[in-house]
Short mmCIF file of C-alpha atoms and ligand atoms in Angstrom, two decimals:
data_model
loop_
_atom_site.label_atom_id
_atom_site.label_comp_id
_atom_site.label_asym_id
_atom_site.label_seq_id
_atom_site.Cartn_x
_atom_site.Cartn_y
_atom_site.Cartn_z
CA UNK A 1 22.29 -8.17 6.97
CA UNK A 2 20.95 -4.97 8.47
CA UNK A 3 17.05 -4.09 7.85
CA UNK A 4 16.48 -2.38 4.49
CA UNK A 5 15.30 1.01 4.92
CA UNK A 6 11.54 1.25 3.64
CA UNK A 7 8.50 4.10 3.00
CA UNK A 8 5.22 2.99 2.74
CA UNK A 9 3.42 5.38 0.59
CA UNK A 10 -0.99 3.88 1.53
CA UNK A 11 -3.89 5.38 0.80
CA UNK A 12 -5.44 3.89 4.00
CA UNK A 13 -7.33 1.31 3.17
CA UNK A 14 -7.81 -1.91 5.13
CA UNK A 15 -5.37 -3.82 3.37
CA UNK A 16 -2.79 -0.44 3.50
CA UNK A 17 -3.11 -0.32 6.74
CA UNK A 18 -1.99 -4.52 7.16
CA UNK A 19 0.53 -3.69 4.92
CA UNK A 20 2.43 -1.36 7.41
CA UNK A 21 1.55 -3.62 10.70
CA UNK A 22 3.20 -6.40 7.93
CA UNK A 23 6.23 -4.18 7.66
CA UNK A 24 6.62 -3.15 11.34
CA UNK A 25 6.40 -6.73 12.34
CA UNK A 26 9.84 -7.55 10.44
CA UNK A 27 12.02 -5.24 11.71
CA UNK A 28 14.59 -7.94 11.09
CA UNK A 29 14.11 -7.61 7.80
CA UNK A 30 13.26 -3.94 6.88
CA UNK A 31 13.33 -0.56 8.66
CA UNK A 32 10.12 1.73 8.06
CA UNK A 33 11.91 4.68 7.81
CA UNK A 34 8.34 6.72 6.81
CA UNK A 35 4.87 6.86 6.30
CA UNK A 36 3.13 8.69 3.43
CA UNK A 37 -0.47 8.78 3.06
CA UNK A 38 -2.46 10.15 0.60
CA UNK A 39 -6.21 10.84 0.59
CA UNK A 40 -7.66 8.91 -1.86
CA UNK A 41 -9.07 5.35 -0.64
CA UNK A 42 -9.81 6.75 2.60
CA UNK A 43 -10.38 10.19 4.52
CA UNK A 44 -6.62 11.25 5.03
CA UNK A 45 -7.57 12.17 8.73
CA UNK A 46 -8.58 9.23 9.57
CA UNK A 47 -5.88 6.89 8.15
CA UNK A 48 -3.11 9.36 9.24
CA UNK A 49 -4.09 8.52 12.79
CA UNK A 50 -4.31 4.86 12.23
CA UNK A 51 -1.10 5.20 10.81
CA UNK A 52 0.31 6.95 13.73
CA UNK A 53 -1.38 4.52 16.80
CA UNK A 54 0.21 1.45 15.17
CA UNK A 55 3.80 3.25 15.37
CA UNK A 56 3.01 3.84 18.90
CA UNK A 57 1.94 0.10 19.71
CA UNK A 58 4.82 -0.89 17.93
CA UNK A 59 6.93 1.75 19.77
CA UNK A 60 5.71 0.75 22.95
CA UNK A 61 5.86 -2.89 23.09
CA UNK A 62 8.58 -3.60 20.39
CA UNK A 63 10.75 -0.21 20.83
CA UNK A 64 10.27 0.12 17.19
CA UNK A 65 11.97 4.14 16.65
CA UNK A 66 9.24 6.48 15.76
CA UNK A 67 9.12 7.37 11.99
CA UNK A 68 7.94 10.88 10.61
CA UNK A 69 4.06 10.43 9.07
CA UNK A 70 3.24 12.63 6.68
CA UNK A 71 -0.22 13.50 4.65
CA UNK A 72 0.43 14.13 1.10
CA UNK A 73 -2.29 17.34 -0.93
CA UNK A 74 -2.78 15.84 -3.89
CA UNK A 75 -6.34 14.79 -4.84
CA UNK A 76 -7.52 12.26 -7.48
CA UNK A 77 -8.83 12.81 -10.74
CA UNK A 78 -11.49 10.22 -10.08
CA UNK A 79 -12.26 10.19 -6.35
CA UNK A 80 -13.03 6.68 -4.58
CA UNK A 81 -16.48 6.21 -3.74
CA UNK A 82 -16.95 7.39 -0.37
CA UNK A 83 -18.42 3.82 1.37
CA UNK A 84 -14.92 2.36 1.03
CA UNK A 85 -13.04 5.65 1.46
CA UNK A 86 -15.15 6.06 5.39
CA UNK A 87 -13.34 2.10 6.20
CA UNK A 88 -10.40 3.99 7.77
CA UNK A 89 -12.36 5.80 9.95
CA UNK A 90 -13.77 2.09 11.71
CA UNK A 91 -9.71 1.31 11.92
CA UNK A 92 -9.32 4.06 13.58
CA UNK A 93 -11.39 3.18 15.91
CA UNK A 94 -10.22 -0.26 17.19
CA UNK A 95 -9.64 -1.09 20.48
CA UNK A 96 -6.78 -2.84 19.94
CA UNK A 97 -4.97 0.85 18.41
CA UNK A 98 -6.95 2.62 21.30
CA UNK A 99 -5.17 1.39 24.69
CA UNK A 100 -4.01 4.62 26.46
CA UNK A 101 -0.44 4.26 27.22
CA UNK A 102 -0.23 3.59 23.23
CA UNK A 103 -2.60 6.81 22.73
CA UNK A 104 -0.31 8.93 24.62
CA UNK A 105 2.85 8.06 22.40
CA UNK A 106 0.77 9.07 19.34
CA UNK A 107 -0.60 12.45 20.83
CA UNK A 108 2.70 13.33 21.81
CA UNK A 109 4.24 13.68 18.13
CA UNK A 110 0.89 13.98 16.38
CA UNK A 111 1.12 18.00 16.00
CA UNK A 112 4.36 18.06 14.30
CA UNK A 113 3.25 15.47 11.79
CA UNK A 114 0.34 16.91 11.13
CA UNK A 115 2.30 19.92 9.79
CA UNK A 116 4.63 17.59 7.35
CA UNK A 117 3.85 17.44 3.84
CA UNK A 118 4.08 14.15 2.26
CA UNK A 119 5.94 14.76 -0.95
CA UNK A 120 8.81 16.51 0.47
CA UNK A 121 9.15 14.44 3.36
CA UNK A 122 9.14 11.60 0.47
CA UNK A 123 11.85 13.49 -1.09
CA UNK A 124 13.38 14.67 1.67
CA UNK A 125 13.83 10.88 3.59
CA UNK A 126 15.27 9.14 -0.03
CA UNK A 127 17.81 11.34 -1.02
CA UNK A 128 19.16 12.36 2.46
CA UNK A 129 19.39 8.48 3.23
CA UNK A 130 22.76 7.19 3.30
CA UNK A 131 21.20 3.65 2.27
CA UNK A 132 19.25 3.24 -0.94
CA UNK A 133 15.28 2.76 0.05
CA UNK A 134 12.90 0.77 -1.03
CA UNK A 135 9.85 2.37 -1.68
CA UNK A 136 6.33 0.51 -1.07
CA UNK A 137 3.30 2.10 -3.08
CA UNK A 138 0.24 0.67 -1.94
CA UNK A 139 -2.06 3.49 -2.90
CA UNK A 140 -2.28 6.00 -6.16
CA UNK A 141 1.45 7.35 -7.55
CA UNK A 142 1.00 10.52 -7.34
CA UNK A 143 3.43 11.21 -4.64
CA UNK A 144 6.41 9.08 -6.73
CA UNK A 145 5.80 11.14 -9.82
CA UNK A 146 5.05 13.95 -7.81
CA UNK A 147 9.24 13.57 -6.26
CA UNK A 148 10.65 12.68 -10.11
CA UNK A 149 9.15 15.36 -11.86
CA UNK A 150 10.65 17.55 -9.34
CA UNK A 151 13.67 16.03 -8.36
CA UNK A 152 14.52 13.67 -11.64
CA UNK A 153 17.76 11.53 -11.25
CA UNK A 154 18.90 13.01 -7.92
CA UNK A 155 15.69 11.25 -6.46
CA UNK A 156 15.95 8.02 -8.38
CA UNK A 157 18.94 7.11 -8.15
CA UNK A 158 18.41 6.51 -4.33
CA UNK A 159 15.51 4.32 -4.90
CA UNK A 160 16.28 0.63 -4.54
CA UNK A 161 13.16 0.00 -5.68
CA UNK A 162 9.85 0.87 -5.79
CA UNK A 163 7.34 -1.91 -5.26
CA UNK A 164 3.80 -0.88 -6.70
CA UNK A 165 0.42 -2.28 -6.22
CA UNK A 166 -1.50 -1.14 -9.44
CA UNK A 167 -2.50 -2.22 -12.79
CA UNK A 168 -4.15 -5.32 -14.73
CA UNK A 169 -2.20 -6.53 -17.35
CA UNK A 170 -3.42 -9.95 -18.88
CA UNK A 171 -6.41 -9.73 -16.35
CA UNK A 172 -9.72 -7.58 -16.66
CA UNK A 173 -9.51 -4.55 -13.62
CA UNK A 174 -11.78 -3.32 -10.93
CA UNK A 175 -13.15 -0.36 -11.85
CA UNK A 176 -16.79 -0.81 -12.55
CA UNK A 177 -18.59 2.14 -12.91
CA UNK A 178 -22.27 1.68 -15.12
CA UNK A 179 -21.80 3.90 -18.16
CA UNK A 180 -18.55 5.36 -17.38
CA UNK A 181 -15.55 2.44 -17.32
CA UNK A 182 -15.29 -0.68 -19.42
CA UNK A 183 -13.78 -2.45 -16.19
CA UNK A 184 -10.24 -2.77 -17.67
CA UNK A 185 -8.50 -0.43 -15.11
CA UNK A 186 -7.62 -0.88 -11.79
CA UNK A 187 -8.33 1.81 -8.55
CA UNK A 188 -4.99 2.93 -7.71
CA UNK A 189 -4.12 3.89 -11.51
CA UNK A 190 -7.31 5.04 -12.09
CA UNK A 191 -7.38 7.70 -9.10
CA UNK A 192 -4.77 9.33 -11.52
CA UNK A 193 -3.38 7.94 -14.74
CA UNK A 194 -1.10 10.74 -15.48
CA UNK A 195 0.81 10.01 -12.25
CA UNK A 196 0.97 6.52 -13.24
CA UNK A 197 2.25 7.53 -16.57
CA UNK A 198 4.90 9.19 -15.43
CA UNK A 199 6.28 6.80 -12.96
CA UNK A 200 5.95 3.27 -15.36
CA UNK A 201 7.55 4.79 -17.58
CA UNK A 202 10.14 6.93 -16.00
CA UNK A 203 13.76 5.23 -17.02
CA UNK A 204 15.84 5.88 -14.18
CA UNK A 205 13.60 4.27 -11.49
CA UNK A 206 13.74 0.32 -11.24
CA UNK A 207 9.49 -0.42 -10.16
CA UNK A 208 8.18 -3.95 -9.42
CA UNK A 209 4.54 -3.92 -10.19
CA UNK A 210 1.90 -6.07 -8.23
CA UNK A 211 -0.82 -6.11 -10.64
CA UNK A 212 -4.29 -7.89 -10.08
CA UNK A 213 -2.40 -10.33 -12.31
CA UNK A 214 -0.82 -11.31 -9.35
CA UNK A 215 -3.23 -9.83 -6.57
CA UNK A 216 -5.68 -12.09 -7.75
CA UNK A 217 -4.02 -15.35 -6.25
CA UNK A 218 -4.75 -13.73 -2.31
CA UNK A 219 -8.32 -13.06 -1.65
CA UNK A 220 -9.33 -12.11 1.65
CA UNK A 221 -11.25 -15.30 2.31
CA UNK A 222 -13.49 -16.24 5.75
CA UNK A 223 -10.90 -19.60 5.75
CA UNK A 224 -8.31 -17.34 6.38
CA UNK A 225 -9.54 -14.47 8.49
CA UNK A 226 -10.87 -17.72 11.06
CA UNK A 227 -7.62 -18.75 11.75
CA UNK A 228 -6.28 -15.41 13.44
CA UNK A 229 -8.82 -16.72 16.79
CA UNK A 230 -5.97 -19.00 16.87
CA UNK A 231 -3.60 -15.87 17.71
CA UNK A 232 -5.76 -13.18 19.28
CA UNK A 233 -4.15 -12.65 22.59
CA UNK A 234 -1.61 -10.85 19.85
CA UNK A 235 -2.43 -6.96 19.84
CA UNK A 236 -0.76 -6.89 16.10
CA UNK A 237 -2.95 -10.17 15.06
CA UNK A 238 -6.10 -8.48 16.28
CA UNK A 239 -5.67 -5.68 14.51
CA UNK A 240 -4.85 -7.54 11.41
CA UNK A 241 -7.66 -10.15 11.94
CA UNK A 242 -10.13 -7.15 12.95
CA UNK A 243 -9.39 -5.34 9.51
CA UNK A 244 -9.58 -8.65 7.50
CA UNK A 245 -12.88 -9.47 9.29
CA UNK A 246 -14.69 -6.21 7.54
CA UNK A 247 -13.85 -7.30 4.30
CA UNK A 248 -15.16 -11.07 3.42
CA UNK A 249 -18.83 -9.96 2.20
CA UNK A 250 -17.17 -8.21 -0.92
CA UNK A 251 -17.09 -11.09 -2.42
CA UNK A 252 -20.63 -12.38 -1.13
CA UNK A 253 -22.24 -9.22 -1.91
CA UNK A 254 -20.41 -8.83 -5.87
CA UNK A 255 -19.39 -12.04 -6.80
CA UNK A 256 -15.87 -11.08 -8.96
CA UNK A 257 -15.00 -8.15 -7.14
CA UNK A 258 -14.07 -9.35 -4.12
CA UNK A 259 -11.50 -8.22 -1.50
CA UNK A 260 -7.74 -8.77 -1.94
CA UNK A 261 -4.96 -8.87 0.15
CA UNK A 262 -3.26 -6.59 -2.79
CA UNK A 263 -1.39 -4.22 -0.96
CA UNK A 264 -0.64 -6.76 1.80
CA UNK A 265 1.22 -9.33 -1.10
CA UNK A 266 3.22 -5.94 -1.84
CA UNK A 267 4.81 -5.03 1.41
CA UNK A 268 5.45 -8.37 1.84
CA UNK A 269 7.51 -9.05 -1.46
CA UNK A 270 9.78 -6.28 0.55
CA UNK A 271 10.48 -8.93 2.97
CA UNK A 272 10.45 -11.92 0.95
CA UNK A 273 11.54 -12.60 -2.35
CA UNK A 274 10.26 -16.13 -2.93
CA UNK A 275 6.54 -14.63 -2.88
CA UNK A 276 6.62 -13.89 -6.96
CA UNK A 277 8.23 -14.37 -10.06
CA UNK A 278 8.83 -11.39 -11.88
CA UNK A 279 8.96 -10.46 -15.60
CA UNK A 280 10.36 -7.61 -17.68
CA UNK A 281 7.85 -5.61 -19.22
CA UNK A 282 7.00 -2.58 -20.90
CA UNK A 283 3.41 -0.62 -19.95
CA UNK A 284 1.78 2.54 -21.09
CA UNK A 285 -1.05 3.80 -19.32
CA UNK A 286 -4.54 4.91 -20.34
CA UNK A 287 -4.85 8.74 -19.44
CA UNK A 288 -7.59 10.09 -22.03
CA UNK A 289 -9.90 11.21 -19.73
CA UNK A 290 -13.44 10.07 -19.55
CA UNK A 291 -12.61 7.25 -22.01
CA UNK A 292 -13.79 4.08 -21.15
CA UNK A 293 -10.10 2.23 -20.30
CA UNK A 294 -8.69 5.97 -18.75
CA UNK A 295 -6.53 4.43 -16.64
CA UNK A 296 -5.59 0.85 -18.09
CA UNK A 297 -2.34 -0.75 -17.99
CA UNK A 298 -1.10 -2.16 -21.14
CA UNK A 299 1.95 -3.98 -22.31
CA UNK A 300 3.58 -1.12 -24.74
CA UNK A 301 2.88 -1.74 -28.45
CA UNK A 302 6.37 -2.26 -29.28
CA UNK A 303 6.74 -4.69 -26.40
CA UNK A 304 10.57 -3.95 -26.06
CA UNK A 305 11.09 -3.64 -22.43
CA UNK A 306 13.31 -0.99 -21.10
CA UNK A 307 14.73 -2.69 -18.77
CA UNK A 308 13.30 -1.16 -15.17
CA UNK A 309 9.45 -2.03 -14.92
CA UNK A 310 8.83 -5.50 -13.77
CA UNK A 311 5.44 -7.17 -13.10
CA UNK A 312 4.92 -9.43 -10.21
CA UNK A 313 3.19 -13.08 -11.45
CA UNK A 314 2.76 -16.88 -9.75
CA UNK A 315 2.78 -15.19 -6.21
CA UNK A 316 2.72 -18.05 -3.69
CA UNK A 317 -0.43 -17.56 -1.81
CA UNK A 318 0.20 -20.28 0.16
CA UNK A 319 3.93 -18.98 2.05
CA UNK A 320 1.93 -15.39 1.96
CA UNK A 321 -0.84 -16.37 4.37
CA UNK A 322 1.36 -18.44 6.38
CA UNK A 323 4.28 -15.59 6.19
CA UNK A 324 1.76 -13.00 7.41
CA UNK A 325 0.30 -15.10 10.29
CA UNK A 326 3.77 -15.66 11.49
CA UNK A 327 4.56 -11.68 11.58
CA UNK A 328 1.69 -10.74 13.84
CA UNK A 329 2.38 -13.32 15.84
CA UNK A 330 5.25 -10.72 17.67
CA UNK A 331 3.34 -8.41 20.15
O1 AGV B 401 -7.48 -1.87 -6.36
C1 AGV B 401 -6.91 -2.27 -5.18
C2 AGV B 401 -6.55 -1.08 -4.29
C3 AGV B 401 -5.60 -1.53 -3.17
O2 AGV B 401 -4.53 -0.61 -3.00
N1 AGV B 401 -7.67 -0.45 -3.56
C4 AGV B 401 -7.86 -1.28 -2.37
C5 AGV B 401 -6.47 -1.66 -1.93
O3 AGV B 401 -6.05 -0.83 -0.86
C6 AGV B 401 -8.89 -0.04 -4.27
C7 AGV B 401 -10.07 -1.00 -4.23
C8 AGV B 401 -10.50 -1.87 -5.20
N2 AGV B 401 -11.63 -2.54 -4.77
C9 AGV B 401 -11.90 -2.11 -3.51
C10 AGV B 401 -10.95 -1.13 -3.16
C11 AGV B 401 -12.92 -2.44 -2.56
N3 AGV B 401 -13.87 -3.36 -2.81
N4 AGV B 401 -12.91 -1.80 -1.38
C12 AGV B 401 -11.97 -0.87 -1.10
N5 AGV B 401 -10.98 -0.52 -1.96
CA1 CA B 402 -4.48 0.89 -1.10
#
């Protein structure tokens, strides 16, 4: 079987940014045919030039083909705070994504991404592939309902899939803000609810839905991070054990809002089926604003399910460490 031709539409963060070394280290498995990134967990900037000195180490020592990376303008309704949102910029500065020959790859095609917009290249890439694509949303969906409300069917029904992290179903969220949230949302769907809305519930597009239902079974543990020393003459596993590294005091420093490897466990059920079981369900999302859920994911009152949203649940925690080891074990 040939790859399977994949966007990953990130918002940056740590575990984003895993997520796409994740996908570029199967390139038996799936194509990244483009990059999408959105300014909301991070400072676009920042985590478009992350984005775009991975390609080129994967360029230069895999031949991976370059891919078009593209900054999308929307901005949140409820901005990230800006402690987690400045993590890209430390990415960005790794020595392992800063090794010159590498550099020069990215500076040569930087400019004319720069210039792309990240909806319409979204739209652009799915309905002018020949190949269905799988789409992997590891940040808010505003760029997804951004492409249906604009391009309906004709979009959709080029989509293989789109694989979402976002949402708490049968768990509480992550959104704790004193006064303001009850802590039933989650980040991505809370950045902007409408979005969300109008992709969990759009009929035409088939969306797999990694939940902290489901999230909640990989946290980014100092067990785990420990074992990539085992690896590090890997460039790929020092980036990925370098951005895992920054993140195990979460969960020291707020006991129960720790760090996950959420949007990791996403890109990875791209490549790997036997990571989750999934269910049929029907959501509706929160979007009151200022209320104190704006933003929850709920099963539907009628509970009928239509038939395209699925949400992820049992993920194997154990074959996802080990899978994700094994994949930056390449270069
Ligand atoms: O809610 C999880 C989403 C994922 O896409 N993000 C982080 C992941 O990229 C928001 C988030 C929740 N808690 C966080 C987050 C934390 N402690 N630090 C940074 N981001
Ligand atoms: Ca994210």
């Amino acid at each position: 079987m040939p790859p399977k031709p994949v966007i990953i539409d990130h918002d940056g963060g740590h575990d984003d940014l895993v997520a796409l070394a994740l996908l570029l280290g199967n390139p038996e498995s799936v194509k990244v045919i483009g990059c999408i990134v959105t300014d909301a967990d991070c400072f676009v900037e920042h985590a478009f030039n992350v984005s775009g000195k991975l390609m080129a180490m994967m360029h230069a020592r895999e031949a991976t083909e370059l891919f078009p990376i593209a900054k999308t303008t929307f901005k949140g309704v409820n901005p990230f705070p800006s402690e987690w949102r400045w993590n890209t910029k430390n990415m960005e500065d790794l020595p392992c994504v800063n090794i010159p020959e590498h550099l020069a790859i990215w500076e040569a095609v930087r400019s004319e991404n720069d210039r792309l917009v990240g909806e319409e290249v979204m739209a652009q890439l799915v309905m002018s592939s020949p190949e269905k694509v799988i789409i992997c949303v590891t940040g808010p969906l505003s760029c997804v309902a951004w492409c249906i409300e604009k391009y309906g069917k004709e979009f959709c029904k080029n989509v293989e899939e789109c694989i979402i992290m976002g949402g708490a179903v049968d768990v509480k969220g992550n959104v704790f803000i004193d006064g303001r949230t009850d802590g039933s949302a989650e980040w991505n769907i809370f950045w902007d609810p409408a979005a969300a809305k109008t992709v969990l519930t759009c009929p035409h597009l088939k969306t797999i839905i990694f939940s902290l239902d489901s999230t909640n079974s990989v946290p980014v543990t100092s067990e785990v991070v420990q074992k990539y020393g085992a690896q590090n003459n890997y460039l790929l596993s020092q980036f990925v054990g370098s951005a895992w590294a920054s993140c195990t005091h979460y969960e020291l420093m707020r006991p129960g809002d720790g760090y996950y490897a959420w949007d990791v466990l996403t890109a990875a059920y791209a490549i790997e089926r036997r990571l989750a079981e999934v269910e049929a369900v029907s959501l509706e999302v929160v979007v009151d604003a200022n209320a104190p859920n704006e933003g929850q994911t709920r099963r539907a009152a009628n509970g009928i399910a239509l038939g395209n949203t699925y949400l992820a649940k049992n993920a194997n925690a154990e074959i996802f460490y080990r899978m994700v080891m094994e994949s930056v074990r390449r270069c």
